[in-house]
mmCIF file of C-alpha atoms in Angstrom:
data_model
loop_
_atom_site.group_PDB
_atom_site.id
_atom_site.type_symbol
_atom_site.label_atom_id
_atom_site.label_comp_id
_atom_site.label_asym_id
_atom_site.label_seq_id
_atom_site.Cartn_x
_atom_site.Cartn_y
_atom_site.Cartn_z
ATOM 1 C CA UNK A 1 29.157 50.212 97.052
ATOM 2 C CA UNK A 2 31.611 50.820 94.653
ATOM 3 C CA UNK A 3 33.086 47.374 94.523
ATOM 4 C CA UNK A 4 29.294 45.796 94.665
ATOM 5 C CA UNK A 5 28.570 48.029 91.608
ATOM 6 C CA UNK A 6 31.737 46.676 89.943
ATOM 7 C CA UNK A 7 31.254 43.191 90.626
ATOM 8 C CA UNK A 8 28.105 42.964 89.787
ATOM 9 C CA UNK A 9 28.959 45.128 86.443
ATOM 10 C CA UNK A 10 31.079 42.663 85.819
ATOM 11 C CA UNK A 11 29.312 39.925 86.175
ATOM 12 C CA UNK A 12 26.565 41.929 83.462
ATOM 13 C CA UNK A 13 29.376 42.009 81.021
ATOM 14 C CA UNK A 14 30.607 38.036 81.639
ATOM 15 C CA UNK A 15 27.142 37.221 80.826
ATOM 16 C CA UNK A 16 27.023 39.086 77.823
ATOM 17 C CA UNK A 17 30.364 38.121 76.422
ATOM 18 C CA UNK A 18 29.335 34.068 77.319
ATOM 19 C CA UNK A 19 26.287 34.869 75.744
ATOM 20 C CA UNK A 20 27.656 36.220 72.386
ATOM 21 C CA UNK A 21 30.544 33.543 72.210
ATOM 22 C CA UNK A 22 28.128 30.526 72.480
ATOM 23 C CA UNK A 23 25.800 32.442 70.100
ATOM 24 C CA UNK A 24 28.660 32.790 67.045
ATOM 25 C CA UNK A 25 31.153 29.625 67.652
ATOM 26 C CA UNK A 26 30.452 26.884 65.613
ATOM 27 C CA UNK A 27 30.620 24.278 68.787
ATOM 28 C CA UNK A 28 27.416 23.205 69.734
ATOM 29 C CA UNK A 29 27.414 19.630 68.809
ATOM 30 C CA UNK A 30 30.788 18.255 68.193
ATOM 31 C CA UNK A 31 32.611 15.250 66.663
ATOM 32 C CA UNK A 32 36.456 14.570 65.591
ATOM 33 C CA UNK A 33 35.905 15.740 61.703
ATOM 34 C CA UNK A 34 32.731 17.955 62.257
ATOM 35 C CA UNK A 35 30.824 20.653 64.707
ATOM 36 C CA UNK A 36 27.623 22.329 64.087
ATOM 37 C CA UNK A 37 26.171 25.297 65.478
ATOM 38 C CA UNK A 38 23.105 27.723 65.142
ATOM 39 C CA UNK A 39 24.373 28.765 61.709
ATOM 40 C CA UNK A 40 26.764 26.107 60.329
ATOM 41 C CA UNK A 41 27.810 22.545 60.263
ATOM 42 C CA UNK A 42 31.014 22.233 59.129
ATOM 43 C CA UNK A 43 33.236 18.752 58.224
ATOM 44 C CA UNK A 44 37.207 18.379 58.059
ATOM 45 C CA UNK A 45 37.407 16.035 55.199
ATOM 46 C CA UNK A 46 41.276 15.074 54.571
ATOM 47 C CA UNK A 47 42.104 18.349 56.340
ATOM 48 C CA UNK A 48 39.519 20.250 53.878
ATOM 49 C CA UNK A 49 36.693 22.493 56.145
ATOM 50 C CA UNK A 50 33.360 22.574 54.652
ATOM 51 C CA UNK A 51 30.420 24.767 55.702
ATOM 52 C CA UNK A 52 27.307 24.316 54.924
ATOM 53 C CA UNK A 53 24.479 26.871 56.448
ATOM 54 C CA UNK A 54 22.583 24.726 58.930
ATOM 55 C CA UNK A 55 19.227 22.695 57.899
ATOM 56 C CA UNK A 56 16.011 26.121 58.126
ATOM 57 C CA UNK A 57 14.004 23.940 60.344
ATOM 58 C CA UNK A 58 11.731 25.285 62.627
ATOM 59 C CA UNK A 59 13.191 25.004 66.347
ATOM 60 C CA UNK A 60 16.406 25.388 65.430
ATOM 61 C CA UNK A 61 15.656 29.008 64.378
ATOM 62 C CA UNK A 62 13.613 29.752 67.355
ATOM 63 C CA UNK A 63 16.647 28.859 69.234
ATOM 64 C CA UNK A 64 18.529 30.996 66.874
ATOM 65 C CA UNK A 65 16.179 33.739 67.959
ATOM 66 C CA UNK A 66 15.983 33.167 71.019
ATOM 67 C CA UNK A 67 19.833 33.577 71.764
ATOM 68 C CA UNK A 68 19.886 36.586 69.946
ATOM 69 C CA UNK A 69 16.653 37.702 72.029
ATOM 70 C CA UNK A 70 18.560 37.193 75.249
ATOM 71 C CA UNK A 71 21.303 38.769 73.778
ATOM 72 C CA UNK A 72 19.527 41.405 72.782
ATOM 73 C CA UNK A 73 17.728 41.972 76.247
ATOM 74 C CA UNK A 74 21.092 41.416 78.147
ATOM 75 C CA UNK A 75 22.445 44.571 76.088
ATOM 76 C CA UNK A 76 19.497 46.422 77.048
ATOM 77 C CA UNK A 77 20.518 45.834 80.722
ATOM 78 C CA UNK A 78 23.816 47.067 80.738
ATOM 79 C CA UNK A 79 22.784 50.426 78.933
ATOM 80 C CA UNK A 80 19.278 50.802 81.439
ATOM 81 C CA UNK A 81 21.988 50.120 84.502
ATOM 82 C CA UNK A 82 23.998 52.685 83.492
ATOM 83 C CA UNK A 83 21.074 55.197 82.779
ATOM 84 C CA UNK A 84 19.617 54.005 86.141
ATOM 85 C CA UNK A 85 22.787 54.622 88.351
ATOM 86 C CA UNK A 86 22.504 58.769 87.604
ATOM 87 C CA UNK A 87 19.090 59.408 87.033
ATOM 88 C CA UNK A 88 17.283 56.236 89.975
ATOM 89 C CA UNK A 89 17.003 57.821 93.526
ATOM 90 C CA UNK A 90 18.753 57.090 97.137
ATOM 91 C CA UNK A 91 17.533 54.288 98.260
ATOM 92 C CA UNK A 92 15.840 52.753 94.758
ATOM 93 C CA UNK A 93 15.896 49.526 92.657
ATOM 94 C CA UNK A 94 17.291 48.460 89.812
ATOM 95 C CA UNK A 95 14.055 46.837 88.587
ATOM 96 C CA UNK A 96 13.482 47.492 85.619
ATOM 97 C CA UNK A 97 17.440 46.600 84.707
ATOM 98 C CA UNK A 98 16.527 43.703 86.568
ATOM 99 C CA UNK A 99 13.668 42.671 84.507
ATOM 100 C CA UNK A 100 15.197 42.659 80.986
ATOM 101 C CA UNK A 101 18.590 40.704 82.782
ATOM 102 C CA UNK A 102 16.371 37.804 84.289
ATOM 103 C CA UNK A 103 13.703 38.195 80.270
ATOM 104 C CA UNK A 104 17.427 37.559 79.180
ATOM 105 C CA UNK A 105 18.484 34.310 81.455
ATOM 106 C CA UNK A 106 15.200 33.079 80.456
ATOM 107 C CA UNK A 107 15.229 32.978 77.037
ATOM 108 C CA UNK A 108 18.999 31.504 77.022
ATOM 109 C CA UNK A 109 17.176 29.230 78.988
ATOM 110 C CA UNK A 110 14.322 28.189 76.630
ATOM 111 C CA UNK A 111 16.745 28.084 73.815
ATOM 112 C CA UNK A 112 19.265 25.721 75.540
ATOM 113 C CA UNK A 113 16.405 23.927 76.677
ATOM 114 C CA UNK A 114 14.931 23.760 73.422
ATOM 115 C CA UNK A 115 18.056 22.405 71.501
ATOM 116 C CA UNK A 116 18.563 20.308 74.482
ATOM 117 C CA UNK A 117 15.103 18.567 73.362
ATOM 118 C CA UNK A 118 15.087 18.939 69.813
ATOM 119 C CA UNK A 119 18.384 18.377 68.297
ATOM 120 C CA UNK A 120 17.607 15.487 66.716
ATOM 121 C CA UNK A 121 16.006 16.936 63.982
ATOM 122 C CA UNK A 122 19.158 18.701 62.672
ATOM 123 C CA UNK A 123 21.965 16.797 63.785
ATOM 124 C CA UNK A 124 23.261 13.742 62.018
ATOM 125 C CA UNK A 125 22.660 10.705 63.545
ATOM 126 C CA UNK A 126 26.603 10.021 64.494
ATOM 127 C CA UNK A 127 28.685 9.829 67.804
ATOM 128 C CA UNK A 128 28.889 13.154 68.558
ATOM 129 C CA UNK A 129 29.347 14.949 72.426
ATOM 130 C CA UNK A 130 27.542 18.494 72.667
ATOM 131 C CA UNK A 131 30.352 21.626 72.508
ATOM 132 C CA UNK A 132 31.640 24.587 74.297
ATOM 133 C CA UNK A 133 29.411 26.336 73.178
ATOM 134 C CA UNK A 134 26.468 24.822 74.294
ATOM 135 C CA UNK A 135 28.104 24.248 77.569
ATOM 136 C CA UNK A 136 28.591 28.511 77.740
ATOM 137 C CA UNK A 137 24.757 28.915 76.963
ATOM 138 C CA UNK A 138 23.908 26.783 80.357
ATOM 139 C CA UNK A 139 26.710 28.907 82.167
ATOM 140 C CA UNK A 140 25.511 32.122 80.910
ATOM 141 C CA UNK A 141 22.125 31.334 82.242
ATOM 142 C CA UNK A 142 22.411 31.436 86.054
ATOM 143 C CA UNK A 143 24.799 33.943 85.467
ATOM 144 C CA UNK A 144 21.886 36.057 84.142
ATOM 145 C CA UNK A 145 20.022 34.930 86.338
ATOM 146 C CA UNK A 146 21.744 35.879 89.122
ATOM 147 C CA UNK A 147 22.967 38.814 87.958
ATOM 148 C CA UNK A 148 19.612 39.794 87.141
ATOM 149 C CA UNK A 149 18.125 38.379 90.958
ATOM 150 C CA UNK A 150 21.324 41.166 92.084
ATOM 151 C CA UNK A 151 20.419 44.338 90.886
ATOM 152 C CA UNK A 152 16.163 43.252 92.205
ATOM 153 C CA UNK A 153 17.232 43.437 95.711
ATOM 154 C CA UNK A 154 20.525 46.096 95.448
ATOM 155 C CA UNK A 155 19.088 49.143 96.795
ATOM 156 C CA UNK A 156 21.260 52.195 95.249
ATOM 157 C CA UNK A 157 22.892 54.229 97.834
ATOM 158 C CA UNK A 158 25.863 56.943 97.806
ATOM 159 C CA UNK B 1 26.649 78.893 36.815
ATOM 160 C CA UNK B 2 26.233 75.485 38.733
ATOM 161 C CA UNK B 3 22.428 75.677 37.752
ATOM 162 C CA UNK B 4 24.186 75.359 33.768
ATOM 163 C CA UNK B 5 25.886 72.657 34.742
ATOM 164 C CA UNK B 6 23.379 70.828 36.109
ATOM 165 C CA UNK B 7 21.359 71.441 32.899
ATOM 166 C CA UNK B 8 24.282 70.255 30.862
ATOM 167 C CA UNK B 9 25.130 66.958 32.731
ATOM 168 C CA UNK B 10 21.785 66.133 33.294
ATOM 169 C CA UNK B 11 21.293 66.029 29.039
ATOM 170 C CA UNK B 12 24.574 64.658 28.821
ATOM 171 C CA UNK B 13 22.781 61.689 31.610
ATOM 172 C CA UNK B 14 20.129 62.139 28.809
ATOM 173 C CA UNK B 15 21.569 61.207 26.121
ATOM 174 C CA UNK B 16 24.083 58.578 27.721
ATOM 175 C CA UNK B 17 21.438 56.297 28.490
ATOM 176 C CA UNK B 18 19.106 56.621 25.488
ATOM 177 C CA UNK B 19 22.023 55.123 23.729
ATOM 178 C CA UNK B 20 22.672 52.806 26.234
ATOM 179 C CA UNK B 21 19.982 50.463 27.815
ATOM 180 C CA UNK B 22 16.745 48.881 28.375
ATOM 181 C CA UNK B 23 17.072 47.124 31.708
ATOM 182 C CA UNK B 24 14.904 44.120 31.338
ATOM 183 C CA UNK B 25 13.621 43.134 34.489
ATOM 184 C CA UNK B 26 12.519 39.847 36.597
ATOM 185 C CA UNK B 27 13.048 38.971 39.793
ATOM 186 C CA UNK B 28 15.946 36.574 40.747
ATOM 187 C CA UNK B 29 13.905 33.417 41.954
ATOM 188 C CA UNK B 30 10.085 32.022 42.080
ATOM 189 C CA UNK B 31 9.431 29.018 44.290
ATOM 190 C CA UNK B 32 5.805 27.706 43.240
ATOM 191 C CA UNK B 33 4.142 24.361 44.232
ATOM 192 C CA UNK B 34 3.373 21.542 42.334
ATOM 193 C CA UNK B 35 -0.119 21.620 40.296
ATOM 194 C CA UNK B 36 0.023 25.271 41.401
ATOM 195 C CA UNK B 37 -0.070 28.046 38.757
ATOM 196 C CA UNK B 38 2.880 30.810 38.752
ATOM 197 C CA UNK B 39 3.106 33.964 37.136
ATOM 198 C CA UNK B 40 7.168 35.016 35.649
ATOM 199 C CA UNK B 41 6.289 38.661 36.135
ATOM 200 C CA UNK B 42 8.830 40.618 33.372
ATOM 201 C CA UNK B 43 9.094 44.024 32.306
ATOM 202 C CA UNK B 44 11.515 46.364 30.950
ATOM 203 C CA UNK B 45 12.801 50.382 31.729
ATOM 204 C CA UNK B 46 13.946 52.654 28.441
ATOM 205 C CA UNK B 47 14.045 55.731 28.099
ATOM 206 C CA UNK B 48 12.672 55.447 25.172
ATOM 207 C CA UNK B 49 7.891 55.750 24.313
ATOM 208 C CA UNK B 50 6.930 52.011 24.679
ATOM 209 C CA UNK B 51 6.973 51.386 21.118
ATOM 210 C CA UNK B 52 4.286 49.769 19.372
ATOM 211 C CA UNK B 53 6.558 47.118 18.247
ATOM 212 C CA UNK B 54 7.987 46.355 21.648
ATOM 213 C CA UNK B 55 8.975 42.453 22.012
ATOM 214 C CA UNK B 56 8.807 39.860 24.783
ATOM 215 C CA UNK B 57 10.715 36.357 24.390
ATOM 216 C CA UNK B 58 11.141 33.928 27.036
ATOM 217 C CA UNK B 59 13.390 30.996 26.354
ATOM 218 C CA UNK B 60 13.664 28.197 29.067
ATOM 219 C CA UNK B 61 16.252 26.286 30.112
ATOM 220 C CA UNK B 62 15.675 22.450 32.142
ATOM 221 C CA UNK B 63 18.085 22.340 35.085
ATOM 222 C CA UNK B 64 20.742 20.353 33.942
ATOM 223 C CA UNK B 65 20.672 20.801 29.985
ATOM 224 C CA UNK B 66 22.568 22.757 27.891
ATOM 225 C CA UNK B 67 20.456 24.961 25.423
ATOM 226 C CA UNK B 68 17.764 26.740 25.983
ATOM 227 C CA UNK B 69 14.575 26.562 24.037
ATOM 228 C CA UNK B 70 12.003 29.718 22.803
ATOM 229 C CA UNK B 71 8.669 29.128 24.939
ATOM 230 C CA UNK B 72 6.970 32.465 23.926
ATOM 231 C CA UNK B 73 7.316 35.149 21.826
ATOM 232 C CA UNK B 74 5.355 38.355 21.814
ATOM 233 C CA UNK B 75 5.742 40.886 18.617
ATOM 234 C CA UNK B 76 3.349 42.785 16.304
ATOM 235 C CA UNK B 77 1.181 43.731 19.758
ATOM 236 C CA UNK B 78 0.079 39.481 19.372
ATOM 237 C CA UNK B 79 1.623 36.527 21.552
ATOM 238 C CA UNK B 80 3.559 33.173 19.964
ATOM 239 C CA UNK B 81 3.646 30.244 21.341
ATOM 240 C CA UNK B 82 5.756 27.204 21.384
ATOM 241 C CA UNK B 83 3.528 24.404 19.789
ATOM 242 C CA UNK B 84 5.590 21.258 20.788
ATOM 243 C CA UNK B 85 7.732 21.735 23.691
ATOM 244 C CA UNK B 86 6.725 21.372 27.735
ATOM 245 C CA UNK B 87 4.485 24.089 28.172
ATOM 246 C CA UNK B 88 2.886 23.355 25.194
ATOM 247 C CA UNK B 89 -0.674 24.276 26.545
ATOM 248 C CA UNK B 90 -0.255 25.457 30.004
ATOM 249 C CA UNK B 91 1.824 28.847 28.545
ATOM 250 C CA UNK B 92 -0.763 31.500 29.254
ATOM 251 C CA UNK B 93 0.521 35.975 27.979
ATOM 252 C CA UNK B 94 -0.608 38.200 31.116
ATOM 253 C CA UNK B 95 1.553 40.665 30.417
ATOM 254 C CA UNK B 96 0.275 44.337 29.449
ATOM 255 C CA UNK B 97 3.098 45.379 26.647
ATOM 256 C CA UNK B 98 1.954 49.097 26.538
ATOM 257 C CA UNK B 99 2.650 48.824 30.266
ATOM 258 C CA UNK B 100 5.756 47.168 29.161
ATOM 259 C CA UNK B 101 4.978 43.713 31.145
ATOM 260 C CA UNK B 102 5.534 41.003 29.625
ATOM 261 C CA UNK B 103 4.447 38.779 32.528
ATOM 262 C CA UNK B 104 3.278 34.805 31.241
ATOM 263 C CA UNK B 105 1.362 32.190 33.699
ATOM 264 C CA UNK B 106 2.627 28.372 33.584
ATOM 265 C CA UNK B 107 -0.356 26.535 35.470
ATOM 266 C CA UNK B 108 0.087 23.304 36.855
ATOM 267 C CA UNK B 109 3.153 23.281 37.032
ATOM 268 C CA UNK B 110 4.992 20.081 37.961
ATOM 269 C CA UNK B 111 8.746 19.004 39.209
ATOM 270 C CA UNK B 112 10.148 18.641 35.563
ATOM 271 C CA UNK B 113 9.720 22.337 35.206
ATOM 272 C CA UNK B 114 12.495 23.463 37.346
ATOM 273 C CA UNK B 115 15.157 25.329 35.630
ATOM 274 C CA UNK B 116 15.701 29.047 34.547
ATOM 275 C CA UNK B 117 13.624 31.348 32.781
ATOM 276 C CA UNK B 118 15.021 34.073 30.589
ATOM 277 C CA UNK B 119 13.114 36.756 29.406
ATOM 278 C CA UNK B 120 14.063 39.580 26.588
ATOM 279 C CA UNK B 121 12.629 42.605 25.383
ATOM 280 C CA UNK B 122 13.248 44.622 23.089
ATOM 281 C CA UNK B 123 11.399 48.307 22.625
ATOM 282 C CA UNK B 124 12.901 50.026 19.267
ATOM 283 C CA UNK B 125 14.565 51.293 18.461
ATOM 284 C CA UNK B 126 16.123 50.818 21.813
ATOM 285 C CA UNK B 127 17.574 47.505 21.730
ATOM 286 C CA UNK B 128 20.591 47.256 23.571
ATOM 287 C CA UNK B 129 20.528 45.171 26.817
ATOM 288 C CA UNK B 130 20.870 41.781 28.668
ATOM 289 C CA UNK B 131 18.062 39.619 28.742
ATOM 290 C CA UNK B 132 17.321 38.595 32.823
ATOM 291 C CA UNK B 133 16.694 35.301 33.846
ATOM 292 C CA UNK B 134 14.317 33.615 36.980
ATOM 293 C CA UNK B 135 14.910 30.276 38.460
ATOM 294 C CA UNK B 136 12.091 28.143 39.242
ATOM 295 C CA UNK B 137 12.131 26.004 42.044
ATOM 296 C CA UNK B 138 8.921 23.466 42.380
ATOM 297 C CA UNK B 139 8.352 22.136 45.824
ATOM 298 C CA UNK B 140 6.219 19.765 47.154
ATOM 299 C CA UNK B 141 5.615 21.952 50.395
ATOM 300 C CA UNK B 142 6.887 25.640 50.734
ATOM 301 C CA UNK B 143 10.089 25.084 52.629
ATOM 302 C CA UNK B 144 10.592 27.726 55.583
ATOM 303 C CA UNK B 145 13.056 30.075 54.153
ATOM 304 C CA UNK B 146 16.233 30.744 56.659
ATOM 305 C CA UNK B 147 15.579 33.028 59.046
ATOM 306 C CA UNK B 148 12.326 33.823 58.181
ATOM 307 C CA UNK B 149 11.318 32.552 61.579
ATOM 308 C CA UNK B 150 14.205 33.846 63.755
ATOM 309 C CA UNK B 151 13.389 37.370 62.003
ATOM 310 C CA UNK B 152 9.794 36.818 63.095
ATOM 311 C CA UNK B 153 10.075 35.643 66.748
ATOM 312 C CA UNK B 154 12.625 38.544 66.873
ATOM 313 C CA UNK B 155 10.406 41.355 65.261
ATOM 314 C CA UNK B 156 7.277 39.802 67.731
ATOM 315 C CA UNK B 157 9.124 39.944 71.347
ATOM 316 C CA UNK B 158 11.332 43.645 70.320
ATOM 317 C CA UNK B 159 8.206 45.232 68.965
ATOM 318 C CA UNK B 160 5.813 43.901 71.852
ATOM 319 C CA UNK B 161 8.695 45.608 74.017
ATOM 320 C CA UNK B 162 8.503 48.825 72.508
ATOM 321 C CA UNK B 163 4.481 48.604 72.372
ATOM 322 C CA UNK B 164 4.375 48.341 75.877
ATOM 323 C CA UNK B 165 7.572 51.420 76.748
ATOM 324 C CA UNK B 166 5.252 53.058 74.447
ATOM 325 C CA UNK B 167 2.056 52.595 76.019
ATOM 326 C CA UNK B 168 3.972 53.371 79.324
ATOM 327 C CA UNK B 169 4.709 56.417 78.775
ATOM 328 C CA UNK B 170 1.393 57.396 76.673
ATOM 329 C CA UNK B 171 -0.844 56.154 80.271
ATOM 330 C CA UNK B 172 1.936 58.011 82.187
ATOM 331 C CA UNK B 173 1.515 61.174 79.810
ATOM 332 C CA UNK B 174 -2.520 61.317 80.423
ATOM 333 C CA UNK B 175 -1.791 60.640 83.733
ATOM 334 C CA UNK B 176 0.380 63.911 84.430
ATOM 335 C CA UNK B 177 -2.180 66.213 81.807
ATOM 336 C CA UNK B 178 -4.907 65.110 84.166
ATOM 337 C CA UNK B 179 -3.591 65.720 86.995
ATOM 338 C CA UNK B 180 -2.463 69.129 85.638
ATOM 339 C CA UNK B 181 -5.832 69.785 83.990
ATOM 340 C CA UNK B 182 -7.814 69.100 87.400
ATOM 341 C CA UNK B 183 -5.257 71.460 89.577
ATOM 342 C CA UNK B 184 -5.606 74.086 87.002
ATOM 343 C CA UNK B 185 -9.705 73.906 87.006
ATOM 344 C CA UNK B 186 -9.141 73.904 91.034
ATOM 345 C CA UNK B 187 -7.107 77.676 90.530
ATOM 346 C CA UNK B 188 -9.806 78.713 88.302
ATOM 347 C CA UNK B 189 -12.756 78.109 90.766
ATOM 348 C CA UNK B 190 -10.806 80.515 93.207
ATOM 349 C CA UNK B 191 -9.934 82.802 90.577
ATOM 350 C CA UNK B 192 -13.447 83.223 88.450
ATOM 351 C CA UNK B 193 -16.410 81.003 90.646
ATOM 352 C CA UNK B 194 -19.443 79.891 88.675
ATOM 353 C CA UNK B 195 -17.799 80.791 85.660
ATOM 354 C CA UNK B 196 -15.470 77.658 85.783
ATOM 355 C CA UNK B 197 -17.308 75.132 86.710
ATOM 356 C CA UNK B 198 -19.872 75.108 84.831
ATOM 357 C CA UNK B 199 -17.200 75.008 82.194
ATOM 358 C CA UNK B 200 -15.914 72.015 83.752
ATOM 359 C CA UNK B 201 -20.005 70.467 83.764
ATOM 360 C CA UNK B 202 -20.602 71.368 79.662
ATOM 361 C CA UNK B 203 -16.814 70.098 78.232
ATOM 362 C CA UNK B 204 -17.433 66.702 81.083
ATOM 363 C CA UNK B 205 -21.272 66.467 79.361
ATOM 364 C CA UNK B 206 -19.038 66.405 76.249
ATOM 365 C CA UNK B 207 -16.918 63.517 77.534
ATOM 366 C CA UNK B 208 -18.026 60.580 78.982
ATOM 367 C CA UNK B 209 -13.959 59.673 80.003
ATOM 368 C CA UNK B 210 -13.480 63.530 81.290
ATOM 369 C CA UNK B 211 -17.038 62.792 83.198
ATOM 370 C CA UNK B 212 -16.141 59.556 85.302
ATOM 371 C CA UNK B 213 -13.024 61.639 86.872
ATOM 372 C CA UNK B 214 -15.336 63.948 87.159
ATOM 373 C CA UNK B 215 -17.430 61.844 89.153
ATOM 374 C CA UNK B 216 -14.290 60.026 91.198
ATOM 375 C CA UNK B 217 -13.652 64.201 91.519
ATOM 376 C CA UNK B 218 -16.623 64.766 93.252
ATOM 377 C CA UNK B 219 -16.851 61.704 95.424
ATOM 378 C CA UNK B 220 -13.001 61.913 96.626
ATOM 379 C CA UNK B 221 -13.814 65.344 97.370
ATOM 380 C CA UNK B 222 -16.876 64.586 100.038
ATOM 381 C CA UNK B 223 -14.776 62.234 101.672
ATOM 382 C CA UNK B 224 -12.196 64.718 102.194
ATOM 383 C CA UNK B 225 -15.291 67.014 103.962
ATOM 384 C CA UNK B 226 -16.765 63.751 105.735
ATOM 385 C CA UNK B 227 -12.929 63.636 107.254
ATOM 386 C CA UNK B 228 -13.318 66.862 107.902
#
């Protein structure tokens, strides 16, 4: 049981870290001399870095909000997990924790989908690739979803 | 001792600030749509009484221009306007000098009005102070400000979450109280007999919600009896 709990906590923390990294780091979209994320567009011209604040369109703000919400929900889920660990009766399920974690995963999924569909509105029309932050956001989604499902399925034992 | 110290400090502060300053307040930036009227507000803070000789003066410096021009002056209880410049018949004084308000209204703004408006106020004998500036930005349509929608979405979702949690606990509290009161009234029946039931009926008449609860309780009791 202890190993299982430890495993799920690690999974949860991993998802949370991935969410944080993908929200903070400026690599949603990259090309050789520029990168952009939810907050900044940075370009390197002649070895000089220059960052402008991102476009303030409606959709990118929705993505920002969804990413932050998923971080908040995932964090609340972690706190709730430790609360429920000590208050839940034997045989109970971590329903609330699981619900929050699944919500977090749905938020990050919606954010990533919106970014994928709408990024033509704020990404300049040059050669670019999706960066690691974008990939991490997509990786965080199944991690958070699986950990949420495990929370719902898991029964507390001594 | 402490009170004396406090008093002296207050007096000192008063003297110091009386000698120092008048502080002029305007907003930092003002956004307006083309063709609308925009109110540029200006007020001041001073330790002196509002003098009848209070003056307000507004200067305008267009974006890119080196020097500003004076566009409005209020002195001796009367407003004076620049009769030539870009705002000659589009400017109106809407302030109230006795309430330390020197606001002006600029009508029908256009892209050419982008620039910095500087307000200076004097409240004789309190005249030492810096003017304050407000930047006017004219837009064709109001731009979405950074973070507004982000904040709104996060706020709404977290607000909903808190609301749901609050409703959940409220319901639990109400249910707990109802169960508690029911068990109390049962005990009351055992002890007091008729009095308790009469009270219960009276309260049930008063409150329709309780009436329902009482009815459902009666049904339950009846069904129990039938089972027995």
